[in-house]
Coordinates of C-alpha atoms in Angstrom, one line a residue:
X1 CA -3.9 -74.2 14.8
X2 CA -4.7 -71.0 16.9
X3 CA -2.6 -69.0 19.5
X4 CA -4.8 -67.5 22.3
X5 CA -3.3 -65.0 24.4
X6 CA -5.1 -63.7 27.7
X7 CA -4.1 -60.3 29.4
X8 CA -3.7 -59.7 33.1
X9 CA -7.3 -58.6 33.5
X10 CA -8.7 -61.9 31.9
X11 CA -6.9 -63.7 34.9
X12 CA -7.2 -61.1 37.7
X13 CA -9.2 -63.2 40.0
X14 CA -11.2 -66.7 40.2
X15 CA -14.1 -65.4 38.5
X16 CA -12.2 -64.3 35.4
X17 CA -10.1 -67.5 35.2
X18 CA -13.5 -69.5 35.3
X19 CA -14.2 -67.5 32.0
X20 CA -11.7 -69.3 30.1
X21 CA -13.1 -72.8 29.9
X22 CA -16.2 -71.4 28.0
X23 CA -14.1 -69.6 25.8
X24 CA -12.0 -72.7 24.8
X25 CA -15.0 -74.8 24.2
X26 CA -15.5 -72.5 21.0
X27 CA -12.5 -74.3 19.8
X28 CA -13.5 -77.9 19.5
X29 CA -10.7 -80.2 18.2
X30 CA -8.6 -77.3 17.6
X31 CA -4.8 -77.3 18.2
X32 CA -4.0 -74.4 20.9
X33 CA -1.1 -72.7 22.3
X34 CA -2.5 -70.8 25.1
X35 CA -0.3 -67.6 26.5
X36 CA -0.9 -66.1 29.7
X37 CA 0.0 -62.7 31.0
X38 CA 0.6 -62.0 35.0
X39 CA -2.7 -61.8 37.1
X40 CA -4.3 -58.4 37.3
X41 CA -1.6 -55.9 38.4
X42 CA 1.0 -58.4 39.5
X43 CA 3.7 -57.0 37.2
X44 CA 3.5 -53.5 38.8
X45 CA 3.5 -55.2 42.4
X46 CA 6.6 -57.1 41.3
X47 CA 8.2 -53.8 40.1
X48 CA 7.7 -52.4 43.5
X49 CA 9.4 -55.6 44.9
X50 CA 12.3 -55.0 42.9
X51 CA 12.7 -51.6 44.0
X52 CA 12.6 -52.3 47.4
X53 CA 15.1 -55.3 47.1
X54 CA 17.4 -53.3 45.0
X55 CA 17.3 -50.3 47.2
X56 CA 17.7 -52.6 50.4
X57 CA 14.4 -51.2 51.8
X58 CA 13.0 -52.8 55.1
X59 CA 9.5 -53.5 53.6
X60 CA 11.2 -55.7 50.7
X61 CA 9.4 -58.9 52.7
X62 CA 6.4 -57.1 53.0
X63 CA 5.9 -56.6 49.1
X64 CA 6.7 -60.4 48.7
X65 CA 4.1 -61.3 51.2
X66 CA 1.4 -59.2 49.4
X67 CA 2.1 -60.9 46.2
X68 CA 2.1 -64.2 47.6
X69 CA -1.3 -63.8 49.6
X70 CA -2.8 -62.2 46.2
X71 CA -2.2 -65.6 44.6
X72 CA -2.9 -68.0 47.5
X73 CA -6.5 -66.0 47.8
X74 CA -7.3 -66.8 44.0
X75 CA -6.0 -70.6 44.5
X76 CA -8.2 -71.0 47.5
X77 CA -11.3 -69.8 45.3
X78 CA -10.4 -72.0 42.6
X79 CA -9.4 -75.2 44.5
X80 CA -11.6 -76.8 47.2
X81 CA -9.2 -79.3 48.5
X82 CA -6.2 -77.7 50.8
X83 CA -4.2 -80.4 49.6
X84 CA -4.5 -80.0 45.9
X85 CA -0.9 -80.3 43.8
X86 CA -1.3 -76.6 43.1
X87 CA -0.3 -75.5 46.5
X88 CA 3.2 -77.1 46.5
X89 CA 3.4 -76.3 42.8
X90 CA 3.0 -72.6 43.9
X91 CA 5.2 -73.1 47.2
X92 CA 8.1 -73.9 45.3
X93 CA 8.0 -70.9 42.9
X94 CA 7.2 -68.6 46.2
X95 CA 10.3 -70.2 48.0
X96 CA 12.5 -69.6 44.9
X97 CA 11.4 -65.7 44.6
X98 CA 11.9 -65.3 48.4
X99 CA 15.4 -66.8 48.0
X100 CA 16.4 -64.5 45.3
X101 CA 15.2 -61.3 47.7
X102 CA 17.0 -62.5 50.9
X103 CA 20.3 -61.1 51.0
X104 CA 23.1 -63.7 51.3
X105 CA 20.9 -66.7 50.1
X106 CA 21.6 -65.9 46.2
X107 CA 25.0 -65.3 45.2
X108 CA 24.2 -64.0 41.8
X109 CA 21.9 -61.3 43.3
X110 CA 24.5 -60.4 45.8
X111 CA 27.0 -59.8 43.2
X112 CA 27.5 -56.5 41.5
X113 CA 24.7 -57.3 39.1
X114 CA 22.7 -54.5 37.0
X115 CA 19.2 -53.2 38.0
X116 CA 17.7 -54.5 34.5
X117 CA 19.2 -57.9 35.2
X118 CA 17.6 -57.9 38.7
X119 CA 14.3 -56.8 37.4
X120 CA 14.0 -59.5 34.8
X121 CA 14.9 -62.4 37.3
X122 CA 12.1 -61.2 40.1
X123 CA 9.7 -59.7 37.2
X124 CA 9.3 -62.9 35.5
X125 CA 7.8 -64.7 38.4
X126 CA 4.4 -63.2 37.6
X127 CA 3.9 -65.2 34.6
X128 CA 5.0 -68.5 36.2
X129 CA 2.5 -67.8 39.0
X130 CA -0.5 -67.4 36.7
X131 CA 0.4 -70.4 34.1
X132 CA 0.7 -72.6 37.2
X133 CA -2.6 -71.9 38.5
X134 CA -4.7 -71.7 35.1
X135 CA -2.7 -75.1 34.0
X136 CA -4.0 -76.9 37.0
X137 CA -7.4 -75.4 36.8
X138 CA -8.0 -76.3 33.1
X139 CA -6.5 -79.8 33.9
X140 CA -9.3 -80.2 36.5
X141 CA -12.1 -78.9 34.1
X142 CA -11.3 -81.4 31.6
X143 CA -9.0 -79.2 29.2
X144 CA -5.8 -81.3 29.3
X145 CA -2.9 -79.0 28.9
X146 CA 1.1 -79.1 28.9
X147 CA 2.6 -76.4 31.1
X148 CA 5.4 -75.3 29.5
X149 CA 8.3 -73.1 30.8
X150 CA 8.6 -70.6 27.9
X151 CA 12.1 -69.7 28.9
X152 CA 13.3 -73.0 27.4
X153 CA 11.6 -72.3 24.1
X154 CA 12.3 -68.6 23.4
X155 CA 16.0 -67.6 23.4
X156 CA 17.3 -64.1 23.4
X157 CA 20.5 -62.2 23.8
X158 CA 21.5 -60.3 27.1
X159 CA 19.5 -57.3 26.6
X160 CA 17.6 -57.4 30.0
X161 CA 14.2 -55.9 29.9
X162 CA 14.3 -55.4 26.0
X163 CA 15.2 -59.0 24.9
X164 CA 16.5 -59.4 21.2
X165 CA 15.0 -62.9 19.9
X166 CA 17.5 -65.4 18.6
X167 CA 14.8 -66.4 15.9
X168 CA 16.7 -69.6 14.5
X169 CA 17.2 -71.0 18.1
X170 CA 13.9 -70.3 19.1
X171 CA 12.3 -71.7 16.0
X172 CA 14.1 -75.0 16.4
X173 CA 13.3 -75.2 20.1
X174 CA 9.4 -74.8 19.6
X175 CA 9.1 -76.8 16.9
X176 CA 10.9 -79.7 18.4
X177 CA 9.0 -79.4 21.9
X178 CA 5.7 -78.0 21.0
X179 CA 4.4 -79.8 17.6
X180 CA 4.6 -83.3 19.3
X181 CA 2.4 -82.4 22.0
X182 CA 0.1 -80.5 20.0
X183 CA -0.2 -83.5 17.7
X184 CA -1.1 -85.5 20.8
X185 CA -4.3 -83.4 21.2
X186 CA -3.1 -81.5 24.2
X187 CA -3.1 -77.8 24.7
X188 CA 0.2 -76.1 25.3
X189 CA -0.1 -73.4 28.2
X190 CA 3.0 -71.1 28.6
X191 CA 4.0 -67.5 29.6
X192 CA 4.1 -64.6 27.8
X193 CA 6.5 -61.5 28.1
X194 CA 9.5 -63.5 29.4
X195 CA 12.5 -65.5 27.6
X196 CA 15.9 -66.5 28.6
X197 CA 19.3 -66.0 27.5
X198 CA 22.0 -68.8 26.7
X199 CA 22.9 -68.9 30.1
X200 CA 19.3 -69.7 31.3
X201 CA 18.8 -66.2 32.9
X202 CA 15.5 -64.6 32.6
X203 CA 15.1 -61.9 30.0
X204 CA 11.8 -60.1 29.3
X205 CA 10.7 -58.8 26.2
X206 CA 9.5 -55.4 26.9
X207 CA 6.7 -54.1 28.7
X208 CA 3.4 -55.6 27.6
X209 CA 5.4 -58.1 25.6
X210 CA 3.1 -61.0 26.1
X211 CA 1.3 -60.1 22.7
X212 CA 5.1 -60.5 21.1
X213 CA 5.1 -64.1 22.7
X214 CA 1.9 -64.9 20.9
X215 CA 3.2 -63.4 17.8
X216 CA 6.3 -65.5 18.1
X217 CA 4.5 -68.9 18.6
X218 CA 2.2 -68.1 15.7
X219 CA 5.1 -67.5 13.3
X220 CA 7.2 -70.4 14.0
X221 CA 4.1 -72.8 14.0
X222 CA 2.3 -71.4 10.8
X223 CA -0.8 -70.5 12.9
X224 CA -4.2 -69.8 11.4
X225 CA -4.7 -67.0 13.2
X226 CA -4.0 -65.3 16.9
X227 CA -6.4 -64.0 19.4
X228 CA -5.7 -61.6 21.9
X229 CA -8.3 -61.9 24.9
X230 CA -8.5 -58.5 26.4
X231 CA -10.7 -56.2 28.8
X232 CA -12.0 -54.1 25.5
X233 CA -14.3 -55.0 23.0
X234 CA -11.5 -54.4 20.2
X235 CA -9.5 -51.9 18.8
X236 CA -10.9 -48.5 19.5
X237 CA -10.1 -45.2 17.9
X238 CA -9.1 -43.7 21.2
X239 CA -8.6 -44.9 24.8
X240 CA -12.1 -44.6 26.7
X241 CA -10.2 -43.2 29.4
X242 CA -9.3 -40.5 27.4
X243 CA -12.5 -40.0 25.1
X244 CA -15.9 -40.3 26.3
X245 CA -17.1 -41.0 22.7
X246 CA -15.2 -43.9 21.1
X247 CA -16.0 -46.0 18.0
X248 CA -14.5 -49.5 17.4
X249 CA -12.3 -50.5 14.4
X250 CA -13.7 -53.6 12.9
X251 CA -10.8 -54.2 10.5
X252 CA -7.6 -52.7 9.9
X253 CA -4.4 -53.5 7.9
X254 CA -0.9 -54.7 9.6
X255 CA 0.7 -51.5 8.0
X256 CA -1.9 -49.0 9.9
X257 CA -1.6 -51.1 13.0
X258 CA 2.3 -50.7 13.0
X259 CA 1.8 -47.0 12.8
X260 CA -0.6 -46.8 15.5
X261 CA 1.6 -49.2 17.8
X262 CA 4.5 -46.9 17.2
X263 CA 2.7 -43.8 18.2
X264 CA 1.7 -45.6 21.5
X265 CA -1.5 -47.4 21.5
X266 CA -1.5 -49.4 24.4
X267 CA -3.7 -52.5 23.2
X268 CA -1.2 -53.8 21.1
X269 CA 2.6 -54.3 21.6
X270 CA 4.7 -52.6 18.8
X271 CA 6.7 -55.7 18.1
X272 CA 3.7 -57.9 17.8
X273 CA 2.5 -57.2 14.2
X274 CA 5.7 -57.8 12.0
X275 CA 6.1 -61.4 12.5
X276 CA 2.3 -61.8 11.7
X277 CA 2.4 -59.8 8.9
X278 CA 5.7 -61.8 7.4
X279 CA 3.4 -65.0 7.3
X280 CA 0.1 -63.2 6.9
X281 CA -1.3 -64.8 9.9
X282 CA -4.7 -62.6 11.2
X283 CA -4.9 -61.0 14.5
X284 CA -7.9 -60.5 16.4
X285 CA -8.6 -58.4 19.2
X286 CA -11.4 -59.6 21.4
X287 CA -13.2 -59.0 24.8
X288 CA -13.2 -62.0 27.2
X289 CA -16.4 -60.7 28.7
X290 CA -18.3 -60.9 25.6
X291 CA -16.3 -63.6 23.6
X292 CA -19.6 -63.8 21.1
X293 CA -18.7 -60.3 19.8
X294 CA -16.9 -59.9 16.8
X295 CA -14.0 -57.7 17.9
X296 CA -11.4 -56.2 15.8
X297 CA -9.4 -58.0 12.8
X298 CA -6.0 -57.0 11.7
X299 CA -4.9 -58.3 8.4
X300 CA -3.5 -57.9 4.9
X301 CA -6.5 -55.9 3.3
X302 CA -5.8 -52.3 3.0
X303 CA -8.7 -51.0 1.2
X304 CA -10.9 -51.2 4.2
X305 CA -8.8 -48.9 6.4
X306 CA -10.9 -46.6 8.4
X307 CA -10.3 -42.9 7.9
X308 CA -11.8 -42.2 11.2
X309 CA -9.7 -40.1 13.4
X310 CA -7.4 -41.9 15.6
X311 CA -6.4 -40.6 19.1
X312 CA -3.3 -41.5 20.8
X313 CA -2.6 -39.7 24.3
X314 CA 1.2 -40.3 26.1
X315 CA 1.3 -38.9 29.2
X316 CA 4.4 -38.0 31.7
X317 CA 6.1 -36.7 28.5
X318 CA 9.5 -34.2 28.5
X319 CA 10.0 -31.7 26.0
X320 CA 13.9 -31.2 25.5
X321 CA 15.4 -28.1 23.4
X322 CA 18.9 -28.9 22.4
X323 CA 21.0 -26.0 21.2
X324 CA 25.2 -26.0 20.5
X325 CA 26.9 -23.5 22.9
X326 CA 28.6 -21.7 20.1
X327 CA 25.3 -21.1 18.2
X328 CA 26.5 -23.0 15.3
X329 CA 23.9 -24.7 13.1
X330 CA 22.3 -27.9 14.2
X331 CA 23.5 -29.8 11.1
X332 CA 24.2 -33.5 10.5
X333 CA 27.3 -33.8 12.6
X334 CA 25.4 -32.4 15.6
X335 CA 22.2 -34.6 15.0
X336 CA 24.7 -37.5 14.5
X337 CA 25.9 -37.1 18.1
X338 CA 22.6 -36.5 19.8
X339 CA 21.2 -39.4 18.3
X340 CA 24.0 -41.6 19.4
X341 CA 23.5 -40.5 23.0
X342 CA 19.7 -41.0 22.8
X343 CA 20.6 -44.7 21.4
X344 CA 23.2 -45.2 24.2
X345 CA 20.7 -44.6 26.8
X346 CA 17.8 -46.4 25.2
X347 CA 15.2 -43.6 25.3
X348 CA 13.0 -43.5 22.5
X349 CA 12.3 -40.0 20.7
X350 CA 8.3 -39.8 20.4
X351 CA 8.6 -36.5 18.5
X352 CA 11.3 -34.2 16.9
X353 CA 11.5 -31.0 15.4
X354 CA 14.7 -28.8 14.5
X355 CA 15.5 -25.4 13.3
X356 CA 18.7 -23.8 12.3
X357 CA 20.1 -23.7 15.9
X358 CA 18.0 -26.0 17.9
X359 CA 16.7 -29.5 18.1
X360 CA 13.6 -30.4 20.1
X361 CA 12.5 -33.8 21.2
X362 CA 9.7 -35.2 23.1
X363 CA 10.4 -38.3 25.2
X364 CA 9.1 -40.4 27.8
X365 CA 10.2 -39.6 31.4
X366 CA 12.4 -42.3 32.6
X367 CA 15.2 -42.9 35.3
X368 CA 18.1 -42.8 32.7
X369 CA 16.6 -39.3 31.2
X370 CA 18.4 -37.2 33.8
X371 CA 22.2 -38.5 33.1
X372 CA 21.5 -38.1 29.4
X373 CA 20.6 -34.4 30.3
X374 CA 23.7 -34.0 31.8
X375 CA 25.9 -35.6 29.1
X376 CA 24.0 -33.4 26.7
X377 CA 25.0 -30.4 28.9
X378 CA 28.8 -30.9 28.3
X379 CA 28.6 -29.8 24.5
X380 CA 24.9 -28.0 24.5
X381 CA 22.6 -25.7 26.0
X382 CA 19.5 -27.8 27.1
X383 CA 16.2 -26.5 28.4
X384 CA 13.0 -28.8 29.1
X385 CA 9.6 -28.7 30.3
X386 CA 8.0 -31.8 32.4
X387 CA 4.7 -32.9 33.0
X388 CA 3.6 -32.6 29.2
X389 CA 0.9 -34.6 27.0
X390 CA 1.8 -35.8 23.5
X391 CA -1.3 -36.2 21.6
X392 CA -1.2 -37.8 18.3
X393 CA -4.2 -37.9 15.7
X394 CA -4.2 -40.4 12.8
X395 CA -6.4 -39.2 9.6
X396 CA -6.8 -36.1 11.3
X397 CA -9.7 -33.6 10.5
X398 CA -10.3 -30.0 11.9
X399 CA -13.0 -30.8 14.1
X400 CA -10.4 -33.6 15.7
X401 CA -7.9 -31.1 16.0
X402 CA -10.2 -28.3 17.8
X403 CA -11.6 -31.1 20.1
X404 CA -7.9 -31.9 21.5
X405 CA -6.6 -28.4 21.5
X406 CA -9.6 -27.1 23.6
X407 CA -8.3 -25.4 26.8
X408 CA -4.8 -26.9 26.6
X409 CA -1.5 -24.8 25.9
X410 CA 0.4 -25.9 22.8
X411 CA 4.2 -26.2 23.3
X412 CA 4.9 -27.7 19.7
X413 CA 2.8 -29.0 16.6
X414 CA 4.1 -31.0 13.7
X415 CA 1.9 -32.4 10.8
X416 CA 2.3 -34.6 7.9
X417 CA -0.6 -35.7 5.3
X418 CA -1.9 -38.4 7.4
X419 CA -0.8 -37.4 11.0
X420 CA -0.5 -34.3 13.4
X421 CA 1.3 -34.5 16.8
X422 CA 1.0 -31.9 19.5
X423 CA 2.9 -31.2 22.6
X424 CA 0.6 -29.8 25.3
X425 CA 0.4 -28.6 28.8

């Protein structure tokens, strides 16, 4: 039994969707759970819709119309029959979304609910659209599958946009509902990224959380392997957008992959690895453009970890320098209070360094950061630099460091035996 996850780029248009049957042919008589992301840049488009709706902007309906038309254009390219069932299936979803963004039509949205709640209820439609389309297309091309609403299978708490999985409840739901269908010879096709709380409200699993969904299914069903189909040939030692000369990592351990995910590698969602590591389930990253290529393998063996320098670049960083107003030492009491504020505002610290009277942190630029800074200023002096970049190198060499330092101004540097981090301008 295998879990296959297709990212947004692999279902961005009719041509890429038509690649999927060719990939599935490589798994004859195999029990498959197929997980899809939203199509192309749909999640970004839905985020703009959320902003417009939340701020009562007059162009809210325009954002909706663009999303609707994008999916209808792909539908027309895939299904010649204008009376095909898919149109009524999609129209039900379009109508449901339109109702949510029309003031006065949905009481849950007219009530004073948080931005994160509204975000999850709207953005979750991206995966519903993509899976409805692809499920119908595969059924028409002799790949019999059951479309499943994953929100009925994966249950979380009420942490909107960062749902924490209720593993026991989720395990029971997946085993009771999915296993019988797989045993009947049909594929399961469902959504990544989304889940629901006990009230049935949509909860997302964090940006790029579709990989985590694949990991959840694989862990519960004791899959033989997970394959992530992406628009890259595998796990590279740097993002090709940042480096011209990149090399592919053929094999890597779970532990090293977790390190890379923690530091910000975009190919893998940080929460994806641990459930697979616990069950020793291999994870492959392959290109949907070249399905015959070997790709990258993430598994238990550590002796094959490459010592090739691995580069991670994070843009839009802010460096905060925090000092007590009374010039007292930056000791445990101060650090305890500061860490508590970062946890309260859910801001992840990407790098930190402290001296006798100062504590410096590098963080992502987030909406809640301004409120955090204002809170810190009640007890501390706070200075900050914006528009910075955080560069992390695993298994660094002098040559690798010199390469990234060239033509950059270094604001902060920190290194351990295997990792160096640089905050640069």
